[in-house]
Amino acid sequence: MWSALVVLSLVGCAVAGPPVTRSRKDIEAFRAYLERSRTDDGLRLESRMLANPKASAWENSGKFQGDILLNDKQAELLEQQYAGVAARNAYIWPNTKWPRNTVVYDFNNEFTHAQIIAIHSAMLEIEEHTCIRFRRKTILDRHYVRITGKPDGCYASLGYWKDIPVHILNLGKAEPGEGCFINSIIIHEWFHILGFLHMHSTYNRDDYVHLLWENMKPGYEYEFERFEYDVADNLDLPYEYASVMHYDRFAFSKNGRPTMLPIHTDYGLMGQLDYVTGWDWHRVNRHYNCPHAWSSEEHSDESYEHEYKVEENAAVEDGQEDLADDLPQEEVVEDLPQEELAPDTPQDFVAEKVSVVDN
């Protein structure tokens, strides 16, 4: 079953379409866009939210595709691919998975107790649903994720890079449940650390979403580039509107109108932030070759959650040895709400399918 994945796994990162030679003006504009996404423009997240209040906090964070913090090598490879100066297979990025499925992290000592609890809750939820483990940095660790609280947004480095010791996960400080401290946004940023791109970047996204270029902010059209199938592994899982990694309708809108609309019925779930889906967890498990992740080709959200329920409960009862020792004693991970968002179905499209789309 061919389907869409948002992972920069082994993963190449190539702009969709055959390699072509761009004009100097086009290349310079793309380079300027990449540099702009990597530069602190001094704007706080609150300012960007006022400019586009319908978009989510992570979409408004001023980085590549909203919240991806590119390193020098990633920016260079993206520019070369855009310019069409080399074969695409030169830009497959191997070894970007965290070794031994373990993410090493450290705090920047700038968060409140409640904020630390919220971050730990998201980490524990990832541990409960996947084989990923988190471990606090020691003096012997060279590679780790530094969790910071700069006010410019929610964003993260993409994947593990052995040549770059310090990876960044930034969460603009807010009350838990608000701004960057919405649980699903914290998990979204950890997914970038694990190597995942956004759902709308996949090679076959044009079969599932319709882009409204006329509503996009000038110069931000690059946020909607997609990646070719020959360098992105879809792990045989579906394109999913409800994925916690999917843009919503109003990302990078210049006029408050949608920039992206679902071609099939999404029941108002595209870009939802209420919960992480079963398919999201399954993508992580397959990407990191977790036990039993490849034993079945497809699951519904309900069957997937049921299948792993016993294992999750057992893990909680036994104690998460890697993370639990670092968690506050009062930490409790609650079930996330499964409610649907209000529909915003466009007039131009006919409802055909549900939020998880099988080909």
Tab-separated table of N, CA and C in Angstrom, residues 112-214:
chain	number	residue	atom	x	y	z
A	112	THR	N	9.853	27.056	34.233
A	112	THR	CA	9.203	26.876	35.524
A	112	THR	C	8.993	25.391	35.785
A	113	HIS	N	8.650	25.073	37.007
A	113	HIS	CA	8.387	23.675	37.368
A	113	HIS	C	7.238	23.117	36.524
A	114	ALA	N	6.186	23.910	36.328
A	114	ALA	CA	5.037	23.449	35.548
A	114	ALA	C	5.428	23.201	34.095
A	115	GLN	N	6.299	24.047	33.542
A	115	GLN	CA	6.735	23.858	32.159
A	115	GLN	C	7.598	22.610	32.019
A	116	ILE	N	8.445	22.357	32.985
A	116	ILE	CA	9.264	21.141	32.948
A	116	ILE	C	8.378	19.900	33.018
A	117	ILE	N	7.353	19.952	33.841
A	117	ILE	CA	6.417	18.829	33.916
A	117	ILE	C	5.751	18.599	32.561
A	118	ALA	N	5.346	19.685	31.878
A	118	ALA	CA	4.699	19.556	30.569
A	118	ALA	C	5.634	18.930	29.543
A	119	ILE	N	6.896	19.328	29.555
A	119	ILE	CA	7.874	18.754	28.622
A	119	ILE	C	8.097	17.280	28.933
A	120	HIS	N	8.243	16.955	30.213
A	120	HIS	CA	8.432	15.563	30.595
A	120	HIS	C	7.202	14.718	30.245
A	121	SER	N	6.015	15.281	30.370
A	121	SER	CA	4.799	14.546	30.029
A	121	SER	C	4.811	14.133	28.563
A	122	ALA	N	5.211	15.060	27.683
A	122	ALA	CA	5.278	14.750	26.250
A	122	ALA	C	6.326	13.675	25.984
A	123	MET	N	7.466	13.763	26.632
A	123	MET	CA	8.513	12.760	26.461
A	123	MET	C	8.048	11.387	26.937
A	124	LEU	N	7.383	11.377	28.081
A	124	LEU	CA	6.878	10.110	28.609
A	124	LEU	C	5.832	9.510	27.677
A	125	GLU	N	4.991	10.360	27.078
A	125	GLU	CA	3.980	9.845	26.145
A	125	GLU	C	4.640	9.209	24.929
A	126	ILE	N	5.727	9.804	24.441
A	126	ILE	CA	6.464	9.208	23.324
A	126	ILE	C	7.042	7.862	23.743
A	127	GLU	N	7.599	7.792	24.939
A	127	GLU	CA	8.143	6.520	25.427
A	127	GLU	C	7.064	5.454	25.551
A	128	GLU	N	5.870	5.854	25.965
A	128	GLU	CA	4.795	4.887	26.171
A	128	GLU	C	4.303	4.280	24.864
A	129	HIS	N	4.384	5.048	23.769
A	129	HIS	CA	3.825	4.589	22.499
A	129	HIS	C	4.865	4.068	21.516
A	130	THR	N	6.151	4.250	21.802
A	130	THR	CA	7.199	3.850	20.872
A	130	THR	C	8.340	3.193	21.642
A	131	CYS	N	9.376	2.806	20.899
A	131	CYS	CA	10.578	2.267	21.543
A	131	CYS	C	11.629	3.348	21.740
A	132	ILE	N	11.284	4.615	21.503
A	132	ILE	CA	12.197	5.728	21.754
A	132	ILE	C	12.354	5.922	23.257
A	133	ARG	N	13.583	6.181	23.677
A	133	ARG	CA	13.854	6.467	25.072
A	133	ARG	C	14.599	7.790	25.191
A	134	PHE	N	14.383	8.481	26.309
A	134	PHE	CA	15.046	9.752	26.574
A	134	PHE	C	15.970	9.574	27.783
A	135	ARG	N	17.125	10.240	27.718
A	135	ARG	CA	18.082	10.161	28.813
A	135	ARG	C	18.723	11.527	29.029
A	136	ARG	N	18.812	11.936	30.280
A	136	ARG	CA	19.413	13.230	30.608
A	136	ARG	C	20.908	13.214	30.292
A	137	LYS	N	21.421	14.294	29.780
A	137	LYS	CA	22.827	14.417	29.406
A	137	LYS	C	23.738	14.274	30.623
A	138	THR	N	24.869	13.604	30.404
A	138	THR	CA	25.927	13.526	31.408
A	138	THR	C	27.164	14.236	30.866
A	139	ILE	N	28.188	14.371	31.675
A	139	ILE	CA	29.403	15.053	31.225
A	139	ILE	C	30.128	14.271	30.135
A	140	LEU	N	29.768	13.015	29.951
A	140	LEU	CA	30.412	12.192	28.925
A	140	LEU	C	29.729	12.313	27.573
A	141	ASP	N	28.530	12.895	27.521
A	141	ASP	CA	27.772	12.977	26.266
A	141	ASP	C	28.202	14.189	25.453
A	142	ARG	N	28.489	13.938	24.186
A	142	ARG	CA	28.839	15.029	23.269
A	142	ARG	C	27.641	15.461	22.447
A	143	HIS	N	26.799	14.533	22.025
A	143	HIS	CA	25.622	14.823	21.208
A	143	HIS	C	24.372	14.823	22.092
A	144	TYR	N	23.621	15.887	22.012
A	144	TYR	CA	22.420	15.967	22.825
A	144	TYR	C	21.491	17.048	22.284
A	145	VAL	N	20.273	17.069	22.797
A	145	VAL	CA	19.292	18.100	22.465
A	145	VAL	C	19.243	19.110	23.599
A	146	ARG	N	19.473	20.359	23.280
A	146	ARG	CA	19.351	21.413	24.280
A	146	ARG	C	17.944	22.002	24.185
A	147	ILE	N	17.186	21.904	25.249
A	147	ILE	CA	15.820	22.423	25.285
A	147	ILE	C	15.868	23.856	25.807
A	148	THR	N	15.466	24.801	24.960
A	148	THR	CA	15.553	26.218	25.299
A	148	THR	C	14.163	26.856	25.296
A	149	GLY	N	14.095	28.078	25.824
A	149	GLY	CA	12.811	28.764	25.953
A	149	GLY	C	12.800	30.155	25.351
A	150	LYS	N	13.465	30.357	24.217
A	150	LYS	CA	13.470	31.669	23.571
A	150	LYS	C	12.043	32.046	23.162
A	151	PRO	N	11.718	33.335	23.176
A	151	PRO	CA	10.327	33.748	22.938
A	151	PRO	C	9.914	33.815	21.470
A	152	ASP	N	10.792	33.384	20.550
A	152	ASP	CA	10.464	33.552	19.127
A	152	ASP	C	9.654	32.409	18.548
A	153	GLY	N	9.363	31.351	19.315
A	153	GLY	CA	8.482	30.324	18.772
A	153	GLY	C	8.779	28.923	19.258
A	154	CYS	N	8.170	27.946	18.552
A	154	CYS	CA	8.370	26.529	18.816
A	154	CYS	C	9.045	25.942	17.587
A	155	TYR	N	10.236	25.409	17.735
A	155	TYR	CA	10.955	24.871	16.585
A	155	TYR	C	12.019	23.898	17.052
A	156	ALA	N	12.568	23.135	16.090
A	156	ALA	CA	13.522	22.099	16.466
A	156	ALA	C	14.443	21.764	15.301
A	157	SER	N	15.611	21.232	15.635
A	157	SER	CA	16.512	20.684	14.639
A	157	SER	C	15.886	19.440	14.023
A	158	LEU	N	16.406	19.056	12.846
A	158	LEU	CA	15.818	17.959	12.095
A	158	LEU	C	16.742	16.753	12.094
A	159	GLY	N	16.372	15.729	12.848
A	159	GLY	CA	17.146	14.499	12.863
A	159	GLY	C	18.446	14.614	13.648
A	160	TYR	N	19.149	13.499	13.715
A	160	TYR	CA	20.440	13.401	14.406
A	160	TYR	C	21.566	13.595	13.401
A	161	TRP	N	22.511	14.481	13.732
A	161	TRP	CA	23.668	14.720	12.868
A	161	TRP	C	24.929	14.545	13.695
A	162	LYS	N	25.746	13.563	13.318
A	162	LYS	CA	26.935	13.251	14.113
A	162	LYS	C	27.978	14.351	14.060
A	163	ASP	N	27.932	15.199	13.022
A	163	ASP	CA	28.899	16.287	12.922
A	163	ASP	C	28.470	17.521	13.701
A	164	ILE	N	27.261	17.492	14.266
A	164	ILE	CA	26.736	18.638	15.005
A	164	ILE	C	26.389	18.172	16.413
A	165	PRO	N	27.193	18.519	17.396
A	165	PRO	CA	26.969	17.989	18.746
A	165	PRO	C	25.660	18.445	19.387
A	166	VAL	N	25.334	19.732	19.256
A	166	VAL	CA	24.190	20.269	19.978
A	166	VAL	C	23.013	20.481	19.026
A	167	HIS	N	21.909	19.769	19.269
A	167	HIS	CA	20.660	19.949	18.548
A	167	HIS	C	19.743	20.806	19.424
A	168	ILE	N	18.851	21.535	18.783
A	168	ILE	CA	18.024	22.497	19.506
A	168	ILE	C	16.547	22.111	19.439
A	169	LEU	N	15.875	22.185	20.574
A	169	LEU	CA	14.423	22.144	20.629
A	169	LEU	C	13.999	23.348	21.464
A	170	ASN	N	13.340	24.304	20.819
A	170	ASN	CA	12.942	25.532	21.502
A	170	ASN	C	11.434	25.573	21.710
A	171	LEU	N	11.037	25.943	22.910
A	171	LEU	CA	9.624	26.108	23.241
A	171	LEU	C	9.458	27.474	23.905
A	172	GLY	N	8.876	28.428	23.153
A	172	GLY	CA	8.617	29.735	23.736
A	172	GLY	C	7.797	29.591	24.998
A	173	LYS	N	8.256	30.184	26.079
A	173	LYS	CA	7.652	29.950	27.393
A	173	LYS	C	6.209	30.447	27.459
A	174	ALA	N	5.356	29.584	27.973
A	174	ALA	CA	3.927	29.884	28.123
A	174	ALA	C	3.372	28.976	29.205
A	175	GLU	N	2.155	29.250	29.614
A	175	GLU	CA	1.488	28.363	30.553
A	175	GLU	C	1.202	27.020	29.881
A	176	PRO	N	1.363	25.902	30.576
A	176	PRO	CA	1.022	24.601	29.983
A	176	PRO	C	-0.392	24.602	29.419
A	177	GLY	N	-0.520	24.111	28.193
A	177	GLY	CA	-1.800	24.115	27.507
A	177	GLY	C	-1.983	25.303	26.596
A	178	GLU	N	-1.006	26.226	26.572
A	178	GLU	CA	-1.086	27.407	25.723
A	178	GLU	C	0.173	27.521	24.868
A	179	GLY	N	0.057	28.222	23.716
A	179	GLY	CA	1.211	28.501	22.881
A	179	GLY	C	2.008	27.268	22.536
A	180	CYS	N	3.329	27.352	22.730
A	180	CYS	CA	4.210	26.224	22.437
A	180	CYS	C	4.061	25.090	23.440
A	181	PHE	N	3.363	25.338	24.545
A	181	PHE	CA	3.243	24.317	25.582
A	181	PHE	C	1.945	23.527	25.488
A	182	ILE	N	1.320	23.523	24.310
A	182	ILE	CA	0.273	22.549	24.017
A	182	ILE	C	0.952	21.187	23.850
A	183	ASN	N	0.423	20.166	24.474
A	183	ASN	CA	1.093	18.863	24.509
A	183	ASN	C	1.442	18.342	23.114
A	184	SER	N	0.509	18.431	22.179
A	184	SER	CA	0.770	17.891	20.848
A	184	SER	C	1.841	18.695	20.102
A	185	ILE	N	1.991	19.989	20.425
A	185	ILE	CA	3.052	20.793	19.800
A	185	ILE	C	4.416	20.368	20.339
A	186	ILE	N	4.500	20.108	21.632
A	186	ILE	CA	5.766	19.630	22.184
A	186	ILE	C	6.159	18.309	21.521
A	187	ILE	N	5.194	17.401	21.360
A	187	ILE	CA	5.476	16.121	20.700
A	187	ILE	C	5.838	16.352	19.230
A	188	HIS	N	5.138	17.269	18.572
A	188	HIS	CA	5.452	17.625	17.183
A	188	HIS	C	6.928	18.011	17.054
A	189	GLU	N	7.424	18.843	17.961
A	189	GLU	CA	8.824	19.265	17.890
A	189	GLU	C	9.766	18.104	18.166
A	190	TRP	N	9.403	17.221	19.077
A	190	TRP	CA	10.234	16.034	19.295
A	190	TRP	C	10.259	15.156	18.043
A	191	PHE	N	9.155	15.112	17.309
A	191	PHE	CA	9.141	14.327	16.071
A	191	PHE	C	10.142	14.883	15.061
A	192	HIS	N	10.306	16.202	15.000
A	192	HIS	CA	11.349	16.759	14.142
A	192	HIS	C	12.726	16.296	14.610
A	193	ILE	N	12.960	16.330	15.910
A	193	ILE	CA	14.237	15.845	16.450
A	193	ILE	C	14.470	14.399	16.028
A	194	LEU	N	13.406	13.609	15.983
A	194	LEU	CA	13.518	12.195	15.596
A	194	LEU	C	13.701	12.018	14.091
A	195	GLY	N	13.511	13.078	13.309
A	195	GLY	CA	13.790	13.009	11.880
A	195	GLY	C	12.596	13.192	10.974
A	196	PHE	N	11.470	13.666	11.480
A	196	PHE	CA	10.261	13.766	10.678
A	196	PHE	C	10.047	15.156	10.099
A	197	LEU	N	9.653	15.172	8.833
A	197	LEU	CA	9.182	16.391	8.178
A	197	LEU	C	7.679	16.518	8.381
A	198	HIS	N	7.073	17.483	7.712
A	198	HIS	CA	5.628	17.672	7.802
A	198	HIS	C	4.907	16.812	6.764
A	199	MET	N	3.696	16.429	7.088
A	199	MET	CA	2.920	15.560	6.216
A	199	MET	C	2.720	16.164	4.833
A	200	HIS	N	2.503	17.470	4.753
A	200	HIS	CA	2.210	18.077	3.452
A	200	HIS	C	3.425	18.087	2.528
A	201	SER	N	4.612	17.722	3.036
A	201	SER	CA	5.823	17.721	2.222
A	201	SER	C	5.984	16.464	1.378
A	202	THR	N	5.151	15.457	1.612
A	202	THR	CA	5.355	14.186	0.947
A	202	THR	C	5.093	14.277	-0.553
A	203	TYR	N	5.699	13.356	-1.292
A	203	TYR	CA	5.707	13.440	-2.751
A	203	TYR	C	4.319	13.404	-3.363
A	204	ASN	N	3.358	12.709	-2.739
A	204	ASN	CA	2.033	12.567	-3.351
A	204	ASN	C	0.985	13.443	-2.682
A	205	ARG	N	1.406	14.485	-2.020
A	205	ARG	CA	0.447	15.328	-1.291
A	205	ARG	C	-0.548	16.005	-2.225
A	206	ASP	N	-0.184	16.211	-3.495
A	206	ASP	CA	-1.108	16.884	-4.409
A	206	ASP	C	-2.340	16.044	-4.713
A	207	ASP	N	-2.306	14.773	-4.358
A	207	ASP	CA	-3.489	13.925	-4.487
A	207	ASP	C	-4.465	14.143	-3.337
A	208	TYR	N	-4.024	14.862	-2.303
A	208	TYR	CA	-4.824	14.976	-1.085
A	208	TYR	C	-5.118	16.405	-0.643
A	209	VAL	N	-4.290	17.353	-1.066
A	209	VAL	CA	-4.547	18.747	-0.700
A	209	VAL	C	-4.441	19.638	-1.931
A	210	HIS	N	-5.205	20.707	-1.889
A	210	HIS	CA	-5.208	21.701	-2.952
A	210	HIS	C	-4.600	22.986	-2.398
A	211	LEU	N	-3.525	23.471	-3.036
A	211	LEU	CA	-2.839	24.665	-2.569
A	211	LEU	C	-3.425	25.909	-3.222
A	212	LEU	N	-3.661	26.923	-2.418
A	212	LEU	CA	-4.193	28.200	-2.895
A	212	LEU	C	-3.070	29.227	-2.841
A	213	TRP	N	-2.261	29.232	-3.906
A	213	TRP	CA	-1.057	30.065	-3.928
A	213	TRP	C	-1.385	31.552	-3.785
A	214	GLU	N	-2.534	31.947	-4.276
A	214	GLU	CA	-2.888	33.367	-4.250
A	214	GLU	C	-3.102	33.898	-2.839
